[in-house]
Amino acid sequence: EAMAPSSLIPSSLRGEETMADYLEQQTLAHPDQAEQYNKLLTLFNRKLWHQLTSCLAEFVSNEANRRGDNFIQLYQQFLAKFEGKLNQLEFAKIANCVALSHEDPQAAVAFYDAMLEKRMRLGAEATLYLELLLWLYKLTSRAGDAGDRAKTLSDVKQVIESKRPELDALEGVMDTCVHSTYYHLATEFFKEAGPHESYYKHALMLLAYTPMDSMSAEQATSLATDMSLAAISGDSVYNFGEVLATPIVGALVGTPNEWLGELLRCFNKGDIEQFNMLVDTYSSEYFAQPALKLRHNFIKEKLALLSLMNFLFETPSHDRNIPFAAIADRTRLPLDQVEWLAMRAMSLELIKGSMDEVDQILHVDWVQPRVLDNDQMSHLADRLGEWSEKVATASNFITDQTPELLG
């Protein structure tokens, strides 16, 4: 019996046959992946788009599944035929994996650009996501000469500033991947361009939108190291409880940089003795870090300020008339430097108050709020317990002295 000419077969069916042929070729070429390719074809034939999306995402997100340019071929020969039927944000995630599989950076950029030509179909969220991924790729691939690099940094800075309103418009969405990518781009930019405190603030936001289990051990360790260095050496970072409240510092445990986590906790407590012990113990590692070596004097000044803040935190609010001598003893500074330390703390708005230079007393009205660790919370609980006892004593005294008024 003669077969029907191909011209009489509907184009949609011919397309499906081509897709089936491609997947069959892949199962023969890569027998270890046959089950996965067969599953893709089955889900496509049954038009189970949600399950197909999940299966595709799982396949291309696993680098072990990569065989040369097979991710690119999978897109061209299979996914491109029905990409409009998928959830577009999920499609963008798959497209990113395909882009990253290109060996040639220019080809990868061209792929991102080709995807962004479909912005009308993609919608605002998926388009913003791919735009951010494109600039993240340009920033981290480091392709081109020094002149190109300077322009890339300038362009990325503009992207970070201009895309912020679009990001804010997405508040309330369930999937945080766009926010995570935005702050990933920002942290990579500020890591290279500075300042340290901007890197630290954006890295904290990155942690807020990025699950730890989505990071590789290498990524988590690198982020924890960079955040620790930025927190310690950053000009306006005096609240270490924020980063210590996240699990990221735990990524340093068991690594050569574990001492950085200890140093971070030391700064959070303003513990000068512990700082000196750590620097002595890890002297070579400490001074091998340019951020610490070049700012060592500033770091010691910062630690003295944190020591003062912790001293004031531990002092009851009704008893914050602190002798200069007590501050000198706590901060390990000469007595004649206490006045300068107090003025520095007030200029940075870490504390508010006044000084009596004649009697050498610091009067403190306010200390900058901070995120507390467990030890500090325990200390605060003790203080609240003491306050509760005083309130109960006062209440009992009033009751005993004025029974006719209180009935």
CSV table of C-alpha atoms in Angstrom, one decimal:
chain,number,residue,atom,x,y,z
A,1,GLU,CA,0.0,0.0,0.0
A,2,ALA,CA,1.5,3.4,-1.0
A,3,MET,CA,2.3,5.8,1.8
A,4,ALA,CA,0.6,9.2,1.8
A,5,PRO,CA,2.9,12.0,0.5
A,6,SER,CA,4.4,14.1,3.2
A,7,SER,CA,2.6,17.1,1.8
A,8,LEU,CA,-0.8,15.5,2.7
A,9,ILE,CA,0.3,15.1,6.4
A,10,PRO,CA,-0.7,18.0,8.6
A,11,SER,CA,2.4,20.1,9.5
A,12,SER,CA,1.6,19.7,13.2
A,13,LEU,CA,1.9,15.9,12.9
A,14,ARG,CA,5.0,16.2,10.8
A,15,GLY,CA,6.5,18.4,13.5
A,16,GLU,CA,5.6,15.8,16.2
A,17,GLU,CA,7.1,13.1,14.2
A,18,THR,CA,10.3,15.1,13.9
A,19,MET,CA,10.4,15.7,17.6
A,20,ALA,CA,9.8,12.0,18.3
A,21,ASP,CA,12.6,11.1,15.9
A,22,TYR,CA,14.9,13.4,17.7
A,23,LEU,CA,14.1,12.0,21.1
A,24,GLU,CA,14.5,8.5,19.8
A,25,GLN,CA,17.9,9.4,18.4
A,26,GLN,CA,18.9,10.7,21.8
A,27,THR,CA,17.9,7.5,23.5
A,28,LEU,CA,20.1,5.5,21.1
A,29,ALA,CA,23.0,7.9,21.5
A,30,HIS,CA,22.7,8.0,25.3
A,31,PRO,CA,21.2,4.8,26.6
A,32,ASP,CA,21.7,5.9,30.2
A,33,GLN,CA,19.3,8.8,29.5
A,34,ALA,CA,16.7,6.7,27.6
A,35,GLU,CA,14.2,6.7,30.4
A,36,GLN,CA,14.3,10.5,30.7
A,37,TYR,CA,13.9,11.1,27.0
A,38,ASN,CA,11.1,8.6,26.8
A,39,LYS,CA,9.3,10.3,29.7
A,40,LEU,CA,9.6,13.7,27.9
A,41,LEU,CA,7.9,12.2,24.8
A,42,THR,CA,5.2,10.5,26.8
A,43,LEU,CA,4.3,13.7,28.7
A,44,PHE,CA,4.4,15.7,25.5
A,45,ASN,CA,2.1,13.2,23.7
A,46,ARG,CA,-0.3,13.4,26.6
A,47,LYS,CA,-0.2,17.2,26.6
A,48,LEU,CA,0.7,17.2,30.3
A,49,TRP,CA,2.4,20.6,30.2
A,50,HIS,CA,2.9,21.2,33.9
A,51,GLN,CA,4.5,17.8,34.4
A,52,LEU,CA,6.5,18.2,31.2
A,53,THR,CA,7.8,21.6,32.4
A,54,SER,CA,9.0,20.0,35.7
A,55,CYS,CA,10.6,17.1,33.9
A,56,LEU,CA,12.5,19.4,31.5
A,57,ALA,CA,13.6,21.7,34.3
A,58,GLU,CA,14.9,18.7,36.3
A,59,PHE,CA,16.8,17.4,33.3
A,60,VAL,CA,18.5,20.5,32.2
A,61,SER,CA,19.3,21.8,35.7
A,62,ASN,CA,21.4,18.7,36.3
A,63,GLU,CA,24.9,19.3,34.8
A,64,ALA,CA,25.5,15.5,34.8
A,65,ASN,CA,22.9,15.2,32.0
A,66,ARG,CA,24.8,17.5,29.8
A,67,ARG,CA,26.4,15.8,26.7
A,68,GLY,CA,28.1,18.3,24.5
A,69,ASP,CA,25.4,20.6,23.1
A,70,ASN,CA,22.5,18.3,23.9
A,71,PHE,CA,20.7,20.9,26.0
A,72,ILE,CA,20.9,23.3,23.0
A,73,GLN,CA,19.6,20.6,20.6
A,74,LEU,CA,16.9,19.7,23.1
A,75,TYR,CA,15.7,23.3,22.9
A,76,GLN,CA,15.9,23.6,19.2
A,77,GLN,CA,14.5,20.2,18.2
A,78,PHE,CA,11.9,19.8,21.0
A,79,LEU,CA,11.2,22.6,23.4
A,80,ALA,CA,11.0,25.4,20.9
A,81,LYS,CA,8.0,23.7,19.2
A,82,PHE,CA,5.7,24.2,22.2
A,83,GLU,CA,7.4,26.7,24.6
A,84,GLY,CA,4.4,29.0,24.4
A,85,LYS,CA,2.3,26.4,26.2
A,86,LEU,CA,4.4,26.4,29.3
A,87,ASN,CA,4.4,28.6,32.4
A,88,GLN,CA,6.7,31.4,31.1
A,89,LEU,CA,8.6,31.9,34.3
A,90,GLU,CA,9.4,28.2,34.5
A,91,PHE,CA,10.3,28.3,30.8
A,92,ALA,CA,12.7,31.1,31.5
A,93,LYS,CA,14.4,29.0,34.1
A,94,ILE,CA,14.8,26.2,31.6
A,95,ALA,CA,16.1,28.7,29.0
A,96,ASN,CA,18.7,29.9,31.4
A,97,CYS,CA,20.1,26.4,31.8
A,98,VAL,CA,20.3,26.1,28.0
A,99,ALA,CA,22.0,29.5,27.7
A,100,LEU,CA,24.6,28.5,30.3
A,101,SER,CA,25.4,25.3,28.4
A,102,HIS,CA,26.9,27.3,25.5
A,103,GLU,CA,30.7,27.1,25.5
A,104,ASP,CA,31.0,30.4,23.6
A,105,PRO,CA,30.1,33.4,25.7
A,106,GLN,CA,28.9,35.3,22.7
A,107,ALA,CA,26.6,32.5,21.7
A,108,ALA,CA,25.2,32.4,25.2
A,109,VAL,CA,24.5,36.2,25.1
A,110,ALA,CA,22.9,35.8,21.7
A,111,PHE,CA,20.6,33.0,23.1
A,112,TYR,CA,19.5,35.3,26.0
A,113,ASP,CA,18.8,38.1,23.5
A,114,ALA,CA,16.8,35.7,21.3
A,115,MET,CA,14.7,34.7,24.3
A,116,LEU,CA,14.1,38.4,25.2
A,117,GLU,CA,12.7,39.1,21.7
A,118,LYS,CA,9.7,37.1,23.0
A,119,ARG,CA,9.0,39.5,25.8
A,120,MET,CA,5.4,40.1,24.8
A,121,ARG,CA,4.6,36.4,25.3
A,122,LEU,CA,6.9,36.0,28.3
A,123,GLY,CA,5.2,38.7,30.4
A,124,ALA,CA,6.8,41.2,32.8
A,125,GLU,CA,8.1,38.7,35.4
A,126,ALA,CA,9.8,36.2,33.1
A,127,THR,CA,11.2,39.1,31.0
A,128,LEU,CA,12.7,40.8,34.0
A,129,TYR,CA,14.1,37.5,35.2
A,130,LEU,CA,15.9,36.8,31.8
A,131,GLU,CA,17.2,40.4,31.7
A,132,LEU,CA,18.8,40.1,35.1
A,133,LEU,CA,20.2,36.7,34.2
A,134,LEU,CA,21.7,38.1,31.0
A,135,TRP,CA,23.5,40.8,32.9
A,136,LEU,CA,24.6,38.4,35.6
A,137,TYR,CA,26.1,36.2,32.9
A,138,LYS,CA,27.9,39.2,31.3
A,139,LEU,CA,29.2,40.3,34.7
A,140,THR,CA,30.4,36.8,35.9
A,141,SER,CA,31.7,35.5,32.5
A,142,ARG,CA,34.4,38.2,32.4
A,143,ALA,CA,34.6,38.1,28.6
A,144,GLY,CA,36.3,40.9,26.8
A,145,ASP,CA,39.2,43.4,27.7
A,146,ALA,CA,39.6,45.9,30.5
A,147,GLY,CA,37.7,48.6,28.5
A,148,ASP,CA,34.7,46.2,28.0
A,149,ARG,CA,34.8,45.4,31.7
A,150,ALA,CA,34.5,49.0,32.7
A,151,LYS,CA,31.5,49.5,30.4
A,152,THR,CA,29.9,46.2,31.7
A,153,LEU,CA,30.2,47.5,35.3
A,154,SER,CA,28.7,50.8,34.4
A,155,ASP,CA,25.8,49.1,32.5
A,156,VAL,CA,25.2,46.7,35.4
A,157,LYS,CA,25.0,49.6,37.9
A,158,GLN,CA,22.4,51.2,35.7
A,159,VAL,CA,20.4,48.0,35.4
A,160,ILE,CA,20.4,47.6,39.2
A,161,GLU,CA,19.1,51.1,39.6
A,162,SER,CA,16.6,51.1,36.7
A,163,LYS,CA,15.1,47.6,37.4
A,164,ARG,CA,14.4,48.2,41.1
A,165,PRO,CA,10.9,49.7,40.4
A,166,GLU,CA,10.0,46.7,38.2
A,167,LEU,CA,11.2,44.4,41.0
A,168,ASP,CA,9.1,46.3,43.6
A,169,ALA,CA,6.1,45.8,41.4
A,170,LEU,CA,6.4,42.1,41.8
A,171,GLU,CA,5.9,42.1,45.6
A,172,GLY,CA,3.5,39.4,46.7
A,173,VAL,CA,4.5,36.8,44.1
A,174,MET,CA,5.1,33.3,45.4
A,175,ASP,CA,8.2,32.5,43.4
A,176,THR,CA,11.2,34.5,44.7
A,177,CYS,CA,13.6,33.6,41.8
A,178,VAL,CA,13.4,37.1,40.3
A,179,HIS,CA,14.2,38.8,43.6
A,180,SER,CA,17.0,36.3,44.2
A,181,THR,CA,18.6,36.9,40.8
A,182,TYR,CA,18.3,40.7,41.3
A,183,TYR,CA,20.2,40.6,44.6
A,184,HIS,CA,22.7,38.0,43.2
A,185,LEU,CA,23.5,40.5,40.4
A,186,ALA,CA,23.8,43.3,43.0
A,187,THR,CA,26.1,41.4,45.3
A,188,GLU,CA,28.4,40.4,42.4
A,189,PHE,CA,28.5,44.0,41.3
A,190,PHE,CA,29.3,45.5,44.7
A,191,LYS,CA,31.7,42.7,45.4
A,192,GLU,CA,33.8,44.0,42.5
A,193,ALA,CA,33.0,47.7,42.6
A,194,GLY,CA,32.4,48.3,46.3
A,195,PRO,CA,31.7,49.6,48.8
A,196,HIS,CA,31.8,46.8,51.3
A,197,GLU,CA,28.7,47.9,53.2
A,198,SER,CA,26.6,47.9,50.0
A,199,TYR,CA,27.8,44.4,49.2
A,200,TYR,CA,26.8,43.3,52.7
A,201,LYS,CA,23.3,44.9,52.6
A,202,HIS,CA,22.5,43.3,49.3
A,203,ALA,CA,23.9,40.0,50.3
A,204,LEU,CA,21.6,40.0,53.3
A,205,MET,CA,18.7,40.5,50.9
A,206,LEU,CA,20.0,37.7,48.7
A,207,LEU,CA,19.8,35.4,51.7
A,208,ALA,CA,16.2,36.5,52.4
A,209,TYR,CA,15.1,35.4,48.9
A,210,THR,CA,17.4,32.4,48.3
A,211,PRO,CA,17.0,29.1,50.1
A,212,MET,CA,20.3,27.7,51.4
A,213,ASP,CA,19.6,24.3,49.9
A,214,SER,CA,19.5,25.9,46.4
A,215,MET,CA,23.2,26.8,46.8
A,216,SER,CA,26.1,24.5,46.3
A,217,ALA,CA,28.6,24.0,49.1
A,218,GLU,CA,31.1,26.1,47.2
A,219,GLN,CA,28.7,28.9,46.6
A,220,ALA,CA,27.6,29.0,50.2
A,221,THR,CA,31.2,29.0,51.5
A,222,SER,CA,32.2,31.8,49.1
A,223,LEU,CA,29.2,33.9,50.1
A,224,ALA,CA,29.8,33.3,53.8
A,225,THR,CA,33.4,34.3,53.4
A,226,ASP,CA,32.7,37.5,51.5
A,227,MET,CA,29.9,38.5,53.8
A,228,SER,CA,32.1,38.0,56.9
A,229,LEU,CA,34.8,40.1,55.4
A,230,ALA,CA,32.4,42.8,54.3
A,231,ALA,CA,30.7,43.0,57.7
A,232,ILE,CA,34.0,43.3,59.6
A,233,SER,CA,35.6,45.8,57.2
A,234,GLY,CA,32.5,47.8,56.1
A,235,ASP,CA,32.2,51.4,57.2
A,236,SER,CA,28.6,51.5,58.4
A,237,VAL,CA,28.1,47.9,59.4
A,238,TYR,CA,27.7,47.7,63.2
A,239,ASN,CA,24.9,45.1,63.4
A,240,PHE,CA,26.2,41.6,63.0
A,241,GLY,CA,23.2,39.9,64.5
A,242,GLU,CA,21.5,40.0,61.1
A,243,VAL,CA,24.0,37.7,59.3
A,244,LEU,CA,24.5,35.5,62.4
A,245,ALA,CA,20.7,34.9,62.5
A,246,THR,CA,20.9,33.2,59.1
A,247,PRO,CA,22.5,29.8,58.5
A,248,ILE,CA,25.1,31.1,56.0
A,249,VAL,CA,27.9,31.4,58.6
A,250,GLY,CA,27.5,27.7,59.3
A,251,ALA,CA,28.8,27.1,55.7
A,252,LEU,CA,32.3,28.1,57.1
A,253,VAL,CA,32.4,25.2,59.6
A,254,GLY,CA,34.9,22.6,58.5
A,255,THR,CA,36.6,24.9,56.0
A,256,PRO,CA,39.9,26.8,56.1
A,257,ASN,CA,37.9,30.0,56.8
A,258,GLU,CA,36.1,28.7,59.8
A,259,TRP,CA,38.0,31.3,61.9
A,260,LEU,CA,36.1,34.1,60.1
A,261,GLY,CA,32.8,32.9,61.6
A,262,GLU,CA,34.5,33.0,65.1
A,263,LEU,CA,35.7,36.5,64.3
A,264,LEU,CA,32.2,37.6,63.3
A,265,ARG,CA,30.7,36.3,66.6
A,266,CYS,CA,33.6,38.1,68.4
A,267,PHE,CA,32.6,41.4,66.8
A,268,ASN,CA,29.0,40.9,67.6
A,269,LYS,CA,29.9,40.7,71.3
A,270,GLY,CA,32.5,43.4,71.1
A,271,ASP,CA,35.0,41.0,72.7
A,272,ILE,CA,38.4,42.6,72.4
A,273,GLU,CA,40.3,39.8,74.2
A,274,GLN,CA,38.8,37.2,72.0
A,275,PHE,CA,39.7,39.3,68.9
A,276,ASN,CA,43.3,39.6,69.9
A,277,MET,CA,43.5,35.8,70.6
A,278,LEU,CA,42.0,35.0,67.1
A,279,VAL,CA,44.3,37.4,65.3
A,280,ASP,CA,47.3,35.9,67.1
A,281,THR,CA,46.2,32.4,66.3
A,282,TYR,CA,45.3,33.0,62.7
A,283,SER,CA,47.7,35.8,62.0
A,284,SER,CA,48.8,34.5,58.6
A,285,GLU,CA,45.2,33.9,57.4
A,286,TYR,CA,44.0,37.2,58.8
A,287,PHE,CA,46.6,39.4,57.1
A,288,ALA,CA,46.4,37.4,53.9
A,289,GLN,CA,42.9,39.0,53.4
A,290,PRO,CA,43.4,42.4,51.8
A,291,ALA,CA,40.1,43.7,53.2
A,292,LEU,CA,41.4,43.0,56.8
A,293,LYS,CA,45.1,43.9,56.3
A,294,LEU,CA,44.5,47.2,54.7
A,295,ARG,CA,41.8,48.2,57.2
A,296,HIS,CA,43.3,46.7,60.4
A,297,ASN,CA,43.4,50.0,62.3
A,298,PHE,CA,39.8,50.8,61.3
A,299,ILE,CA,38.8,47.3,62.3
A,300,LYS,CA,40.3,47.8,65.8
A,301,GLU,CA,38.4,51.2,66.1
A,302,LYS,CA,35.2,49.5,65.0
A,303,LEU,CA,35.7,46.7,67.6
A,304,ALA,CA,36.2,49.4,70.3
A,305,LEU,CA,32.9,51.0,69.3
A,306,LEU,CA,31.1,47.6,69.4
A,307,SER,CA,32.6,46.9,72.8
A,308,LEU,CA,31.2,50.2,74.0
A,309,MET,CA,27.7,49.4,72.6
A,310,ASN,CA,27.7,46.0,74.2
A,311,PHE,CA,28.8,47.5,77.5
A,312,LEU,CA,25.9,50.0,77.4
A,313,PHE,CA,23.5,47.3,76.3
A,314,GLU,CA,24.4,45.3,79.4
A,315,THR,CA,24.0,48.4,81.6
A,316,PRO,CA,20.4,49.0,82.9
A,317,SER,CA,18.9,52.1,81.2
A,318,HIS,CA,18.4,53.8,84.6
A,319,ASP,CA,22.1,53.5,85.4
A,320,ARG,CA,23.7,54.7,82.2
A,321,ASN,CA,26.0,57.4,83.7
A,322,ILE,CA,29.2,55.6,82.9
A,323,PRO,CA,32.6,56.7,84.2
A,324,PHE,CA,35.3,57.1,81.6
A,325,ALA,CA,37.5,54.8,83.6
A,326,ALA,CA,34.9,52.0,83.3
A,327,ILE,CA,34.7,52.5,79.5
A,328,ALA,CA,38.5,52.5,79.3
A,329,ASP,CA,38.7,49.2,81.2
A,330,ARG,CA,36.0,47.6,79.0
A,331,THR,CA,37.4,48.8,75.6
A,332,ARG,CA,41.1,48.4,76.5
A,333,LEU,CA,41.8,52.0,75.5
A,334,PRO,CA,43.9,54.6,77.3
A,335,LEU,CA,41.7,56.9,79.5
A,336,ASP,CA,42.6,59.9,77.3
A,337,GLN,CA,41.0,58.2,74.2
A,338,VAL,CA,37.6,57.5,75.8
A,339,GLU,CA,36.2,61.0,75.1
A,340,TRP,CA,37.2,60.5,71.4
A,341,LEU,CA,35.5,57.1,71.3
A,342,ALA,CA,32.3,58.5,72.8
A,343,MET,CA,32.2,61.4,70.3
A,344,ARG,CA,32.9,58.9,67.5
A,345,ALA,CA,30.0,56.7,68.6
A,346,MET,CA,27.6,59.7,68.8
A,347,SER,CA,28.7,61.0,65.4
A,348,LEU,CA,27.9,57.6,63.9
A,349,GLU,CA,24.5,57.7,65.7
A,350,LEU,CA,25.4,54.5,67.5
A,351,ILE,CA,24.5,56.1,70.8
A,352,LYS,CA,22.8,59.4,71.9
A,353,GLY,CA,23.7,61.2,75.1
A,354,SER,CA,26.1,63.8,76.5
A,355,MET,CA,29.5,64.0,78.2
A,356,ASP,CA,30.6,65.6,81.5
A,357,GLU,CA,34.2,66.3,80.7
A,358,VAL,CA,34.9,67.6,84.2
A,359,ASP,CA,33.6,64.6,86.1
A,360,GLN,CA,34.5,62.3,83.2
A,361,ILE,CA,31.1,60.8,82.9
A,362,LEU,CA,29.2,59.6,79.8
A,363,HIS,CA,25.4,60.1,80.0
A,364,VAL,CA,23.7,57.7,77.6
A,365,ASP,CA,20.0,58.1,76.6
A,366,TRP,CA,19.8,55.7,73.6
A,367,VAL,CA,21.7,52.9,72.0
A,368,GLN,CA,21.2,51.8,68.4
A,369,PRO,CA,18.8,48.8,68.2
A,370,ARG,CA,20.4,45.6,67.1
A,371,VAL,CA,19.5,42.0,66.2
A,372,LEU,CA,20.4,40.0,69.3
A,373,ASP,CA,22.0,36.6,69.5
A,374,ASN,CA,20.9,33.9,72.0
A,375,ASP,CA,23.3,35.1,74.7
A,376,GLN,CA,22.1,38.7,74.4
A,377,MET,CA,18.5,37.6,74.4
A,378,SER,CA,19.2,35.7,77.6
A,379,HIS,CA,20.7,38.8,79.2
A,380,LEU,CA,17.7,40.8,78.1
A,381,ALA,CA,15.4,38.2,79.6
A,382,ASP,CA,17.2,38.5,82.9
A,383,ARG,CA,16.8,42.3,82.8
A,384,LEU,CA,13.1,41.9,82.1
A,385,GLY,CA,12.8,39.5,85.0
A,386,GLU,CA,14.5,42.1,87.3
A,387,TRP,CA,12.2,44.8,86.0
A,388,SER,CA,9.2,42.6,86.6
A,389,GLU,CA,10.3,42.0,90.2
A,390,LYS,CA,10.7,45.7,90.8
A,391,VAL,CA,7.2,46.4,89.4
A,392,ALA,CA,5.7,43.7,91.7
A,393,THR,CA,7.5,45.1,94.7
A,394,ALA,CA,6.3,48.7,93.9
A,395,SER,CA,2.8,47.4,93.4
A,396,ASN,CA,2.8,45.5,96.8
A,397,PHE,CA,4.2,48.6,98.5
A,398,ILE,CA,1.4,50.8,97.1
A,399,THR,CA,-1.2,48.2,98.1
A,400,ASP,CA,0.1,48.0,101.7
A,401,GLN,CA,0.4,51.8,102.1
A,402,THR,CA,-3.0,52.8,100.6
A,403,PRO,CA,-5.5,50.0,101.3
A,404,GLU,CA,-8.4,52.4,101.4
A,405,LEU,CA,-7.7,53.7,97.9
A,406,LEU,CA,-7.2,50.3,96.3
A,407,GLY,CA,-10.1,48.6,98.2
